[in-house]
Amino acid sequence: MEAGRILQIGIPWITWRSPPRLPNFPRYICASSIQRGSYKGPKPGRDWIADWVSKNDDAVRSMPIYFGGASLLAVLFNRAISGIAPVADASSSQSRADLLTLGLAVTNVLTGLVWLSIRPKSITPVEPQGVECQEIYSHLPESVVSEILWVWESLSAVTCCKSLVIVYDCECIVQIGVAAKSLNIDEPFAVDAAKLMQGSLYQGVLKSGAQSYMANLSLYPGRSELPFLPSNTQAVILQPLGDRGIAVLGGDTIRGFTTSDQTWISYIGEKLDATLAKYMSSMPSVVQE
């Protein structure tokens, strides 16, 4: 009986379902799995001739002299062994060819001499001759001082600027970086703000309202109006701060300030003008720190 009951109990059937199909995601291949040398695209070229010329500049400049001298010797040797009279004869084709060759040889020699005498001057940064200083207007708010210090750190880190002087409302707001040494004492040369703003440099910048870049300061007579900069300052940017001030930036390299540097400094000048205009309505005289 028990066996019959067991047989009568229905055994439940288990229905197996296939697992859901996953979406087809794009397959990625690791870069490391790509075999080397399979890249078929263009490869950067190299100008071997330009590299060789740059490495052998002196030899290349002397080549016309060697070729010209060899040509002269060849013409004289050919004239000597050809049996032609040493006196030039205009009716002789050989004489005319020799004269033309001599002219070309002399031209080569002269070209080589010119190449050797005219060389591009290598421009290298110089070490400013002066003393380090950091003089800031003592009554400025901390936020303005922080902004000015940020400007200085940015300029000195990114550009060739080694000296920064900001004059606003006939007051020296900032003198930071390397300054000229004062007479008889080991202290920075004090900035005469009133004299600077009365000089021709400031008046010219004020009239134009645009930045003035003196790429090679030694060629400008107006450098005498900037005695507070190191004596060997190579380049200077005069950035107007509205119509109330000026920022003087001294660099250690001739033509060291690039076009992008000049544009960036112009924007910095506008920002400093807007910041200083808020706090320079009535301030006491500058205090040196």
PDB file of N, CA, C and O in Angstrom, residues 123-199:
ATOM      1  N   ILE A 123      71.795  84.791 -27.361  1.00  0.00           N
ATOM      2  CA  ILE A 123      71.094  85.489 -26.285  1.00  0.00           C
ATOM      3  C   ILE A 123      70.962  84.553 -25.097  1.00  0.00           C
ATOM      4  O   ILE A 123      70.317  83.503 -25.197  1.00  0.00           O
ATOM      5  N   THR A 124      71.572  84.919 -24.011  1.00  0.00           N
ATOM      6  CA  THR A 124      71.521  84.101 -22.805  1.00  0.00           C
ATOM      7  C   THR A 124      71.094  84.977 -21.631  1.00  0.00           C
ATOM      8  O   THR A 124      71.395  86.174 -21.588  1.00  0.00           O
ATOM      9  N   PRO A 125      70.393  84.400 -20.679  1.00  0.00           N
ATOM     10  CA  PRO A 125      70.004  85.173 -19.487  1.00  0.00           C
ATOM     11  C   PRO A 125      71.237  85.597 -18.688  1.00  0.00           C
ATOM     12  O   PRO A 125      72.254  84.909 -18.660  1.00  0.00           O
ATOM     13  N   VAL A 126      71.130  86.743 -18.049  1.00  0.00           N
ATOM     14  CA  VAL A 126      72.203  87.259 -17.201  1.00  0.00           C
ATOM     15  C   VAL A 126      71.742  87.238 -15.752  1.00  0.00           C
ATOM     16  O   VAL A 126      70.552  87.167 -15.459  1.00  0.00           O
ATOM     17  N   GLU A 127      72.697  87.286 -14.875  1.00  0.00           N
ATOM     18  CA  GLU A 127      72.387  87.345 -13.449  1.00  0.00           C
ATOM     19  C   GLU A 127      72.240  88.821 -13.053  1.00  0.00           C
ATOM     20  O   GLU A 127      73.202  89.585 -13.135  1.00  0.00           O
ATOM     21  N   PRO A 128      71.057  89.243 -12.625  1.00  0.00           N
ATOM     22  CA  PRO A 128      70.871  90.663 -12.280  1.00  0.00           C
ATOM     23  C   PRO A 128      71.817  91.094 -11.166  1.00  0.00           C
ATOM     24  O   PRO A 128      71.992  90.387 -10.167  1.00  0.00           O
ATOM     25  N   GLN A 129      72.404  92.259 -11.357  1.00  0.00           N
ATOM     26  CA  GLN A 129      73.345  92.804 -10.381  1.00  0.00           C
ATOM     27  C   GLN A 129      72.608  93.771  -9.461  1.00  0.00           C
ATOM     28  O   GLN A 129      72.241  94.868  -9.861  1.00  0.00           O
ATOM     29  N   GLY A 130      72.386  93.340  -8.241  1.00  0.00           N
ATOM     30  CA  GLY A 130      71.661  94.165  -7.286  1.00  0.00           C
ATOM     31  C   GLY A 130      71.401  93.403  -6.007  1.00  0.00           C
ATOM     32  O   GLY A 130      72.112  92.442  -5.678  1.00  0.00           O
ATOM     33  N   VAL A 131      70.402  93.815  -5.294  1.00  0.00           N
ATOM     34  CA  VAL A 131      70.049  93.199  -4.024  1.00  0.00           C
ATOM     35  C   VAL A 131      68.587  92.774  -4.075  1.00  0.00           C
ATOM     36  O   VAL A 131      67.758  93.399  -4.737  1.00  0.00           O
ATOM     37  N   GLU A 132      68.295  91.696  -3.376  1.00  0.00           N
ATOM     38  CA  GLU A 132      66.916  91.235  -3.285  1.00  0.00           C
ATOM     39  C   GLU A 132      66.129  92.151  -2.344  1.00  0.00           C
ATOM     40  O   GLU A 132      66.635  92.575  -1.307  1.00  0.00           O
ATOM     41  N   CYS A 133      64.904  92.432  -2.724  1.00  0.00           N
ATOM     42  CA  CYS A 133      64.075  93.296  -1.892  1.00  0.00           C
ATOM     43  C   CYS A 133      62.620  92.883  -2.026  1.00  0.00           C
ATOM     44  O   CYS A 133      62.228  92.245  -3.002  1.00  0.00           O
ATOM     45  N   GLN A 134      61.842  93.261  -1.016  1.00  0.00           N
ATOM     46  CA  GLN A 134      60.400  93.043  -1.030  1.00  0.00           C
ATOM     47  C   GLN A 134      59.751  94.146  -0.196  1.00  0.00           C
ATOM     48  O   GLN A 134      59.522  93.988   0.991  1.00  0.00           O
ATOM     49  N   GLU A 135      59.473  95.237  -0.850  1.00  0.00           N
ATOM     50  CA  GLU A 135      58.871  96.386  -0.190  1.00  0.00           C
ATOM     51  C   GLU A 135      57.445  96.554  -0.704  1.00  0.00           C
ATOM     52  O   GLU A 135      57.223  96.720  -1.904  1.00  0.00           O
ATOM     53  N   ILE A 136      56.494  96.503   0.205  1.00  0.00           N
ATOM     54  CA  ILE A 136      55.078  96.560  -0.145  1.00  0.00           C
ATOM     55  C   ILE A 136      54.408  97.633   0.695  1.00  0.00           C
ATOM     56  O   ILE A 136      54.740  97.812   1.881  1.00  0.00           O
ATOM     57  N   TYR A 137      53.497  98.329   0.082  1.00  0.00           N
ATOM     58  CA  TYR A 137      52.732  99.363   0.771  1.00  0.00           C
ATOM     59  C   TYR A 137      52.052  98.745   1.988  1.00  0.00           C
ATOM     60  O   TYR A 137      51.243  97.831   1.876  1.00  0.00           O
ATOM     61  N   SER A 138      52.389  99.249   3.169  1.00  0.00           N
ATOM     62  CA  SER A 138      52.003  98.568   4.402  1.00  0.00           C
ATOM     63  C   SER A 138      50.526  98.682   4.734  1.00  0.00           C
ATOM     64  O   SER A 138      50.007  97.889   5.514  1.00  0.00           O
ATOM     65  N   HIS A 139      49.814  99.651   4.165  1.00  0.00           N
ATOM     66  CA  HIS A 139      48.420  99.862   4.528  1.00  0.00           C
ATOM     67  C   HIS A 139      47.447  99.190   3.560  1.00  0.00           C
ATOM     68  O   HIS A 139      46.246  99.455   3.626  1.00  0.00           O
ATOM     69  N   LEU A 140      47.957  98.351   2.683  1.00  0.00           N
ATOM     70  CA  LEU A 140      47.069  97.633   1.785  1.00  0.00           C
ATOM     71  C   LEU A 140      46.369  96.503   2.531  1.00  0.00           C
ATOM     72  O   LEU A 140      46.954  95.885   3.419  1.00  0.00           O
ATOM     73  N   PRO A 141      45.142  96.183   2.176  1.00  0.00           N
ATOM     74  CA  PRO A 141      44.461  95.035   2.781  1.00  0.00           C
ATOM     75  C   PRO A 141      45.186  93.735   2.449  1.00  0.00           C
ATOM     76  O   PRO A 141      45.930  93.642   1.465  1.00  0.00           O
ATOM     77  N   GLU A 142      44.962  92.746   3.270  1.00  0.00           N
ATOM     78  CA  GLU A 142      45.647  91.472   3.084  1.00  0.00           C
ATOM     79  C   GLU A 142      45.285  90.831   1.755  1.00  0.00           C
ATOM     80  O   GLU A 142      46.120  90.184   1.118  1.00  0.00           O
ATOM     81  N   SER A 143      44.041  91.007   1.314  1.00  0.00           N
ATOM     82  CA  SER A 143      43.630  90.413   0.037  1.00  0.00           C
ATOM     83  C   SER A 143      44.386  91.028  -1.130  1.00  0.00           C
ATOM     84  O   SER A 143      44.773  90.322  -2.083  1.00  0.00           O
ATOM     85  N   VAL A 144      44.625  92.335  -1.083  1.00  0.00           N
ATOM     86  CA  VAL A 144      45.364  92.996  -2.159  1.00  0.00           C
ATOM     87  C   VAL A 144      46.825  92.561  -2.138  1.00  0.00           C
ATOM     88  O   VAL A 144      47.435  92.320  -3.189  1.00  0.00           O
ATOM     89  N   VAL A 145      47.395  92.458  -0.949  1.00  0.00           N
ATOM     90  CA  VAL A 145      48.783  92.007  -0.839  1.00  0.00           C
ATOM     91  C   VAL A 145      48.930  90.590  -1.390  1.00  0.00           C
ATOM     92  O   VAL A 145      49.893  90.268  -2.107  1.00  0.00           O
ATOM     93  N   SER A 146      47.969  89.730  -1.074  1.00  0.00           N
ATOM     94  CA  SER A 146      48.021  88.358  -1.579  1.00  0.00           C
ATOM     95  C   SER A 146      47.942  88.333  -3.103  1.00  0.00           C
ATOM     96  O   SER A 146      48.644  87.559  -3.763  1.00  0.00           O
ATOM     97  N   GLU A 147      47.111  89.185  -3.663  1.00  0.00           N
ATOM     98  CA  GLU A 147      47.001  89.227  -5.123  1.00  0.00           C
ATOM     99  C   GLU A 147      48.296  89.723  -5.758  1.00  0.00           C
ATOM    100  O   GLU A 147      48.742  89.190  -6.780  1.00  0.00           O
ATOM    101  N   ILE A 148      48.904  90.732  -5.154  1.00  0.00           N
ATOM    102  CA  ILE A 148      50.157  91.258  -5.700  1.00  0.00           C
ATOM    103  C   ILE A 148      51.260  90.206  -5.614  1.00  0.00           C
ATOM    104  O   ILE A 148      52.046  90.022  -6.550  1.00  0.00           O
ATOM    105  N   LEU A 149      51.332  89.497  -4.499  1.00  0.00           N
ATOM    106  CA  LEU A 149      52.340  88.447  -4.361  1.00  0.00           C
ATOM    107  C   LEU A 149      52.092  87.319  -5.354  1.00  0.00           C
ATOM    108  O   LEU A 149      53.044  86.741  -5.889  1.00  0.00           O
ATOM    109  N   TRP A 150      50.830  87.006  -5.596  1.00  0.00           N
ATOM    110  CA  TRP A 150      50.530  85.981  -6.602  1.00  0.00           C
ATOM    111  C   TRP A 150      50.984  86.434  -7.979  1.00  0.00           C
ATOM    112  O   TRP A 150      51.532  85.629  -8.757  1.00  0.00           O
ATOM    113  N   VAL A 151      50.774  87.716  -8.300  1.00  0.00           N
ATOM    114  CA  VAL A 151      51.219  88.250  -9.591  1.00  0.00           C
ATOM    115  C   VAL A 151      52.735  88.115  -9.717  1.00  0.00           C
ATOM    116  O   VAL A 151      53.255  87.672 -10.758  1.00  0.00           O
ATOM    117  N   TRP A 152      53.454  88.468  -8.664  1.00  0.00           N
ATOM    118  CA  TRP A 152      54.912  88.404  -8.713  1.00  0.00           C
ATOM    119  C   TRP A 152      55.396  86.959  -8.862  1.00  0.00           C
ATOM    120  O   TRP A 152      56.267  86.669  -9.683  1.00  0.00           O
ATOM    121  N   GLU A 153      54.839  86.052  -8.085  1.00  0.00           N
ATOM    122  CA  GLU A 153      55.271  84.658  -8.171  1.00  0.00           C
ATOM    123  C   GLU A 153      54.968  84.070  -9.546  1.00  0.00           C
ATOM    124  O   GLU A 153      55.770  83.303 -10.092  1.00  0.00           O
ATOM    125  N   SER A 154      53.841  84.446 -10.120  1.00  0.00           N
ATOM    126  CA  SER A 154      53.500  83.942 -11.447  1.00  0.00           C
ATOM    127  C   SER A 154      54.442  84.500 -12.514  1.00  0.00           C
ATOM    128  O   SER A 154      54.936  83.766 -13.366  1.00  0.00           O
ATOM    129  N   LEU A 155      54.706  85.800 -12.451  1.00  0.00           N
ATOM    130  CA  LEU A 155      55.582  86.415 -13.451  1.00  0.00           C
ATOM    131  C   LEU A 155      57.003  85.885 -13.351  1.00  0.00           C
ATOM    132  O   LEU A 155      57.644  85.595 -14.366  1.00  0.00           O
ATOM    133  N   SER A 156      57.518  85.769 -12.137  1.00  0.00           N
ATOM    134  CA  SER A 156      58.891  85.306 -11.974  1.00  0.00           C
ATOM    135  C   SER A 156      59.062  83.838 -12.329  1.00  0.00           C
ATOM    136  O   SER A 156      60.156  83.404 -12.697  1.00  0.00           O
ATOM    137  N   ALA A 157      57.971  83.044 -12.226  1.00  0.00           N
ATOM    138  CA  ALA A 157      58.069  81.623 -12.523  1.00  0.00           C
ATOM    139  C   ALA A 157      57.885  81.328 -14.003  1.00  0.00           C
ATOM    140  O   ALA A 157      58.487  80.392 -14.531  1.00  0.00           O
ATOM    141  N   VAL A 158      57.073  82.123 -14.694  1.00  0.00           N
ATOM    142  CA  VAL A 158      56.704  81.807 -16.073  1.00  0.00           C
ATOM    143  C   VAL A 158      57.494  82.637 -17.082  1.00  0.00           C
ATOM    144  O   VAL A 158      57.815  82.153 -18.172  1.00  0.00           O
ATOM    145  N   THR A 159      57.819  83.870 -16.755  1.00  0.00           N
ATOM    146  CA  THR A 159      58.506  84.749 -17.690  1.00  0.00           C
ATOM    147  C   THR A 159      59.933  85.015 -17.214  1.00  0.00           C
ATOM    148  O   THR A 159      60.392  84.453 -16.223  1.00  0.00           O
ATOM    149  N   CYS A 160      60.616  85.895 -17.934  1.00  0.00           N
ATOM    150  CA  CYS A 160      61.989  86.253 -17.560  1.00  0.00           C
ATOM    151  C   CYS A 160      62.024  87.427 -16.586  1.00  0.00           C
ATOM    152  O   CYS A 160      63.086  88.024 -16.384  1.00  0.00           O
ATOM    153  N   CYS A 161      60.899  87.765 -16.002  1.00  0.00           N
ATOM    154  CA  CYS A 161      60.817  88.910 -15.090  1.00  0.00           C
ATOM    155  C   CYS A 161      61.611  88.644 -13.819  1.00  0.00           C
ATOM    156  O   CYS A 161      61.423  87.619 -13.158  1.00  0.00           O
ATOM    157  N   LYS A 162      62.495  89.566 -13.468  1.00  0.00           N
ATOM    158  CA  LYS A 162      63.292  89.471 -12.248  1.00  0.00           C
ATOM    159  C   LYS A 162      63.080  90.663 -11.324  1.00  0.00           C
ATOM    160  O   LYS A 162      63.544  90.628 -10.182  1.00  0.00           O
ATOM    161  N   SER A 163      62.407  91.693 -11.800  1.00  0.00           N
ATOM    162  CA  SER A 163      62.161  92.887 -10.996  1.00  0.00           C
ATOM    163  C   SER A 163      60.757  93.389 -11.309  1.00  0.00           C
ATOM    164  O   SER A 163      60.337  93.385 -12.467  1.00  0.00           O
ATOM    165  N   LEU A 164      60.061  93.824 -10.264  1.00  0.00           N
ATOM    166  CA  LEU A 164      58.706  94.351 -10.443  1.00  0.00           C
ATOM    167  C   LEU A 164      58.533  95.571  -9.550  1.00  0.00           C
ATOM    168  O   LEU A 164      58.791  95.510  -8.346  1.00  0.00           O
ATOM    169  N   VAL A 165      58.100  96.655 -10.175  1.00  0.00           N
ATOM    170  CA  VAL A 165      57.812  97.903  -9.460  1.00  0.00           C
ATOM    171  C   VAL A 165      56.438  98.382  -9.902  1.00  0.00           C
ATOM    172  O   VAL A 165      56.168  98.469 -11.110  1.00  0.00           O
ATOM    173  N   ILE A 166      55.575  98.674  -8.927  1.00  0.00           N
ATOM    174  CA  ILE A 166      54.232  99.180  -9.219  1.00  0.00           C
ATOM    175  C   ILE A 166      54.084 100.536  -8.536  1.00  0.00           C
ATOM    176  O   ILE A 166      54.279 100.655  -7.322  1.00  0.00           O
ATOM    177  N   VAL A 167      53.760 101.530  -9.334  1.00  0.00           N
ATOM    178  CA  VAL A 167      53.542 102.879  -8.839  1.00  0.00           C
ATOM    179  C   VAL A 167      52.100 103.246  -9.154  1.00  0.00           C
ATOM    180  O   VAL A 167      51.649 103.086 -10.304  1.00  0.00           O
ATOM    181  N   TYR A 168      51.388 103.748  -8.135  1.00  0.00           N
ATOM    182  CA  TYR A 168      49.968 104.080  -8.310  1.00  0.00           C
ATOM    183  C   TYR A 168      49.661 105.326  -7.492  1.00  0.00           C
ATOM    184  O   TYR A 168      49.986 105.388  -6.299  1.00  0.00           O
ATOM    185  N   ASP A 169      49.053 106.300  -8.125  1.00  0.00           N
ATOM    186  CA  ASP A 169      48.720 107.566  -7.468  1.00  0.00           C
ATOM    187  C   ASP A 169      49.940 108.191  -6.798  1.00  0.00           C
ATOM    188  O   ASP A 169      49.892 108.628  -5.643  1.00  0.00           O
ATOM    189  N   CYS A 170      51.060 108.200  -7.550  1.00  0.00           N
ATOM    190  CA  CYS A 170      52.316 108.793  -7.072  1.00  0.00           C
ATOM    191  C   CYS A 170      52.832 108.124  -5.801  1.00  0.00           C
ATOM    192  O   CYS A 170      53.554 108.752  -5.019  1.00  0.00           O
ATOM    193  N   GLU A 171      52.494 106.873  -5.589  1.00  0.00           N
ATOM    194  CA  GLU A 171      53.004 106.112  -4.459  1.00  0.00           C
ATOM    195  C   GLU A 171      53.586 104.806  -4.976  1.00  0.00           C
ATOM    196  O   GLU A 171      53.021 104.176  -5.879  1.00  0.00           O
ATOM    197  N   CYS A 172      54.723 104.408  -4.406  1.00  0.00           N
ATOM    198  CA  CYS A 172      55.330 103.133  -4.758  1.00  0.00           C
ATOM    199  C   CYS A 172      54.606 102.040  -3.979  1.00  0.00           C
ATOM    200  O   CYS A 172      54.776 101.909  -2.765  1.00  0.00           O
ATOM    201  N   ILE A 173      53.801 101.271  -4.679  1.00  0.00           N
ATOM    202  CA  ILE A 173      53.029 100.220  -4.040  1.00  0.00           C
ATOM    203  C   ILE A 173      53.872  98.975  -3.799  1.00  0.00           C
ATOM    204  O   ILE A 173      53.800  98.353  -2.737  1.00  0.00           O
ATOM    205  N   VAL A 174      54.679  98.619  -4.772  1.00  0.00           N
ATOM    206  CA  VAL A 174      55.475  97.389  -4.692  1.00  0.00           C
ATOM    207  C   VAL A 174      56.831  97.630  -5.325  1.00  0.00           C
ATOM    208  O   VAL A 174      56.933  98.249  -6.390  1.00  0.00           O
ATOM    209  N   GLN A 175      57.857  97.142  -4.669  1.00  0.00           N
ATOM    210  CA  GLN A 175      59.193  96.993  -5.255  1.00  0.00           C
ATOM    211  C   GLN A 175      59.708  95.640  -4.798  1.00  0.00           C
ATOM    212  O   GLN A 175      60.077  95.453  -3.636  1.00  0.00           O
ATOM    213  N   ILE A 176      59.711  94.697  -5.708  1.00  0.00           N
ATOM    214  CA  ILE A 176      60.003  93.324  -5.337  1.00  0.00           C
ATOM    215  C   ILE A 176      60.899  92.687  -6.390  1.00  0.00           C
ATOM    216  O   ILE A 176      60.895  93.091  -7.555  1.00  0.00           O
ATOM    217  N   GLY A 177      61.699  91.728  -5.961  1.00  0.00           N
ATOM    218  CA  GLY A 177      62.656  91.091  -6.856  1.00  0.00           C
ATOM    219  C   GLY A 177      64.049  91.640  -6.639  1.00  0.00           C
ATOM    220  O   GLY A 177      64.437  91.960  -5.507  1.00  0.00           O
ATOM    221  N   VAL A 178      64.798  91.766  -7.719  1.00  0.00           N
ATOM    222  CA  VAL A 178      66.154  92.303  -7.657  1.00  0.00           C
ATOM    223  C   VAL A 178      66.104  93.787  -7.973  1.00  0.00           C
ATOM    224  O   VAL A 178      65.557  94.189  -9.001  1.00  0.00           O
ATOM    225  N   ALA A 179      66.671  94.602  -7.096  1.00  0.00           N
ATOM    226  CA  ALA A 179      66.710  96.058  -7.278  1.00  0.00           C
ATOM    227  C   ALA A 179      68.155  96.526  -7.309  1.00  0.00           C
ATOM    228  O   ALA A 179      69.065  95.837  -6.839  1.00  0.00           O
ATOM    229  N   ALA A 180      68.353  97.702  -7.886  1.00  0.00           N
ATOM    230  CA  ALA A 180      69.691  98.289  -7.890  1.00  0.00           C
ATOM    231  C   ALA A 180      70.129  98.610  -6.474  1.00  0.00           C
ATOM    232  O   ALA A 180      69.313  98.913  -5.598  1.00  0.00           O
ATOM    233  N   LYS A 181      71.420  98.516  -6.273  1.00  0.00           N
ATOM    234  CA  LYS A 181      71.961  98.774  -4.943  1.00  0.00           C
ATOM    235  C   LYS A 181      72.105 100.273  -4.730  1.00  0.00           C
ATOM    236  O   LYS A 181      72.591 101.005  -5.585  1.00  0.00           O
ATOM    237  N   SER A 182      71.678 100.736  -3.568  1.00  0.00           N
ATOM    238  CA  SER A 182      71.783 102.146  -3.239  1.00  0.00           C
ATOM    239  C   SER A 182      73.239 102.530  -3.004  1.00  0.00           C
ATOM    240  O   SER A 182      74.096 101.679  -2.718  1.00  0.00           O
ATOM    241  N   LEU A 183      73.526 103.812  -3.141  1.00  0.00           N
ATOM    242  CA  LEU A 183      74.894 104.296  -2.989  1.00  0.00           C
ATOM    243  C   LEU A 183      75.356 104.170  -1.554  1.00  0.00           C
ATOM    244  O   LEU A 183      74.659 104.556  -0.601  1.00  0.00           O
ATOM    245  N   ASN A 184      76.543 103.624  -1.373  1.00  0.00           N
ATOM    246  CA  ASN A 184      77.250 103.539  -0.082  1.00  0.00           C
ATOM    247  C   ASN A 184      76.589 102.612   0.929  1.00  0.00           C
ATOM    248  O   ASN A 184      77.154 102.378   1.993  1.00  0.00           O
ATOM    249  N   ILE A 185      75.435 102.063   0.642  1.00  0.00           N
ATOM    250  CA  ILE A 185      74.798 101.150   1.592  1.00  0.00           C
ATOM    251  C   ILE A 185      74.251  99.955   0.821  1.00  0.00           C
ATOM    252  O   ILE A 185      73.909 100.052  -0.348  1.00  0.00           O
ATOM    253  N   ASP A 186      74.204  98.846   1.526  1.00  0.00           N
ATOM    254  CA  ASP A 186      73.760  97.609   0.905  1.00  0.00           C
ATOM    255  C   ASP A 186      72.240  97.483   1.038  1.00  0.00           C
ATOM    256  O   ASP A 186      71.723  96.548   1.647  1.00  0.00           O
ATOM    257  N   GLU A 187      71.534  98.440   0.455  1.00  0.00           N
ATOM    258  CA  GLU A 187      70.075  98.458   0.481  1.00  0.00           C
ATOM    259  C   GLU A 187      69.560  98.764  -0.923  1.00  0.00           C
ATOM    260  O   GLU A 187      70.272  99.327  -1.746  1.00  0.00           O
ATOM    261  N   PRO A 188      68.313  98.378  -1.213  1.00  0.00           N
ATOM    262  CA  PRO A 188      67.769  98.651  -2.561  1.00  0.00           C
ATOM    263  C   PRO A 188      67.602 100.137  -2.821  1.00  0.00           C
ATOM    264  O   PRO A 188      67.323 100.925  -1.913  1.00  0.00           O
ATOM    265  N   PHE A 189      67.757 100.496  -4.076  1.00  0.00           N
ATOM    266  CA  PHE A 189      67.592 101.882  -4.496  1.00  0.00           C
ATOM    267  C   PHE A 189      66.111 102.255  -4.374  1.00  0.00           C
ATOM    268  O   PHE A 189      65.240 101.587  -4.927  1.00  0.00           O
ATOM    269  N   ALA A 190      65.831 103.326  -3.649  1.00  0.00           N
ATOM    270  CA  ALA A 190      64.446 103.727  -3.422  1.00  0.00           C
ATOM    271  C   ALA A 190      63.828 104.269  -4.705  1.00  0.00           C
ATOM    272  O   ALA A 190      64.479 104.956  -5.504  1.00  0.00           O
ATOM    273  N   VAL A 191      62.559 103.961  -4.909  1.00  0.00           N
ATOM    274  CA  VAL A 191      61.832 104.410  -6.089  1.00  0.00           C
ATOM    275  C   VAL A 191      61.237 105.780  -5.821  1.00  0.00           C
ATOM    276  O   VAL A 191      60.475 105.965  -4.860  1.00  0.00           O
ATOM    277  N   ASP A 192      61.608 106.750  -6.669  1.00  0.00           N
ATOM    278  CA  ASP A 192      61.022 108.085  -6.585  1.00  0.00           C
ATOM    279  C   ASP A 192      59.785 108.097  -7.473  1.00  0.00           C
ATOM    280  O   ASP A 192      59.861 108.329  -8.688  1.00  0.00           O
ATOM    281  N   ALA A 193      58.633 107.815  -6.875  1.00  0.00           N
ATOM    282  CA  ALA A 193      57.406 107.660  -7.658  1.00  0.00           C
ATOM    283  C   ALA A 193      57.029 108.943  -8.391  1.00  0.00           C
ATOM    284  O   ALA A 193      56.621 108.905  -9.564  1.00  0.00           O
ATOM    285  N   ALA A 194      57.144 110.074  -7.723  1.00  0.00           N
ATOM    286  CA  ALA A 194      56.768 111.339  -8.358  1.00  0.00           C
ATOM    287  C   ALA A 194      57.656 111.631  -9.560  1.00  0.00           C
ATOM    288  O   ALA A 194      57.173 112.072 -10.626  1.00  0.00           O
ATOM    289  N   LYS A 195      58.955 111.388  -9.424  1.00  0.00           N
ATOM    290  CA  LYS A 195      59.868 111.644 -10.530  1.00  0.00           C
ATOM    291  C   LYS A 195      59.609 110.692 -11.691  1.00  0.00           C
ATOM    292  O   LYS A 195      59.682 111.087 -12.863  1.00  0.00           O
ATOM    293  N   LEU A 196      59.288 109.448 -11.376  1.00  0.00           N
ATOM    294  CA  LEU A 196      59.007 108.479 -12.431  1.00  0.00           C
ATOM    295  C   LEU A 196      57.769 108.870 -13.220  1.00  0.00           C
ATOM    296  O   LEU A 196      57.760 108.800 -14.455  1.00  0.00           O
ATOM    297  N   MET A 197      56.724 109.316 -12.537  1.00  0.00           N
ATOM    298  CA  MET A 197      55.481 109.651 -13.223  1.00  0.00           C
ATOM    299  C   MET A 197      55.577 110.971 -13.980  1.00  0.00           C
ATOM    300  O   MET A 197      54.730 111.262 -14.828  1.00  0.00           O
ATOM    301  N   GLN A 198      56.597 111.774 -13.686  1.00  0.00           N
ATOM    302  CA  GLN A 198      56.818 113.005 -14.432  1.00  0.00           C
ATOM    303  C   GLN A 198      57.755 112.812 -15.614  1.00  0.00           C
ATOM    304  O   GLN A 198      57.899 113.718 -16.443  1.00  0.00           O
ATOM    305  N   GLY A 199      58.385 111.644 -15.687  1.00  0.00           N
ATOM    306  CA  GLY A 199      59.350 111.393 -16.752  1.00  0.00           C
ATOM    307  C   GLY A 199      58.697 111.119 -18.093  1.00  0.00           C
ATOM    308  O   GLY A 199      57.477 110.919 -18.214  1.00  0.00           O
TER     309      GLY A 199
END
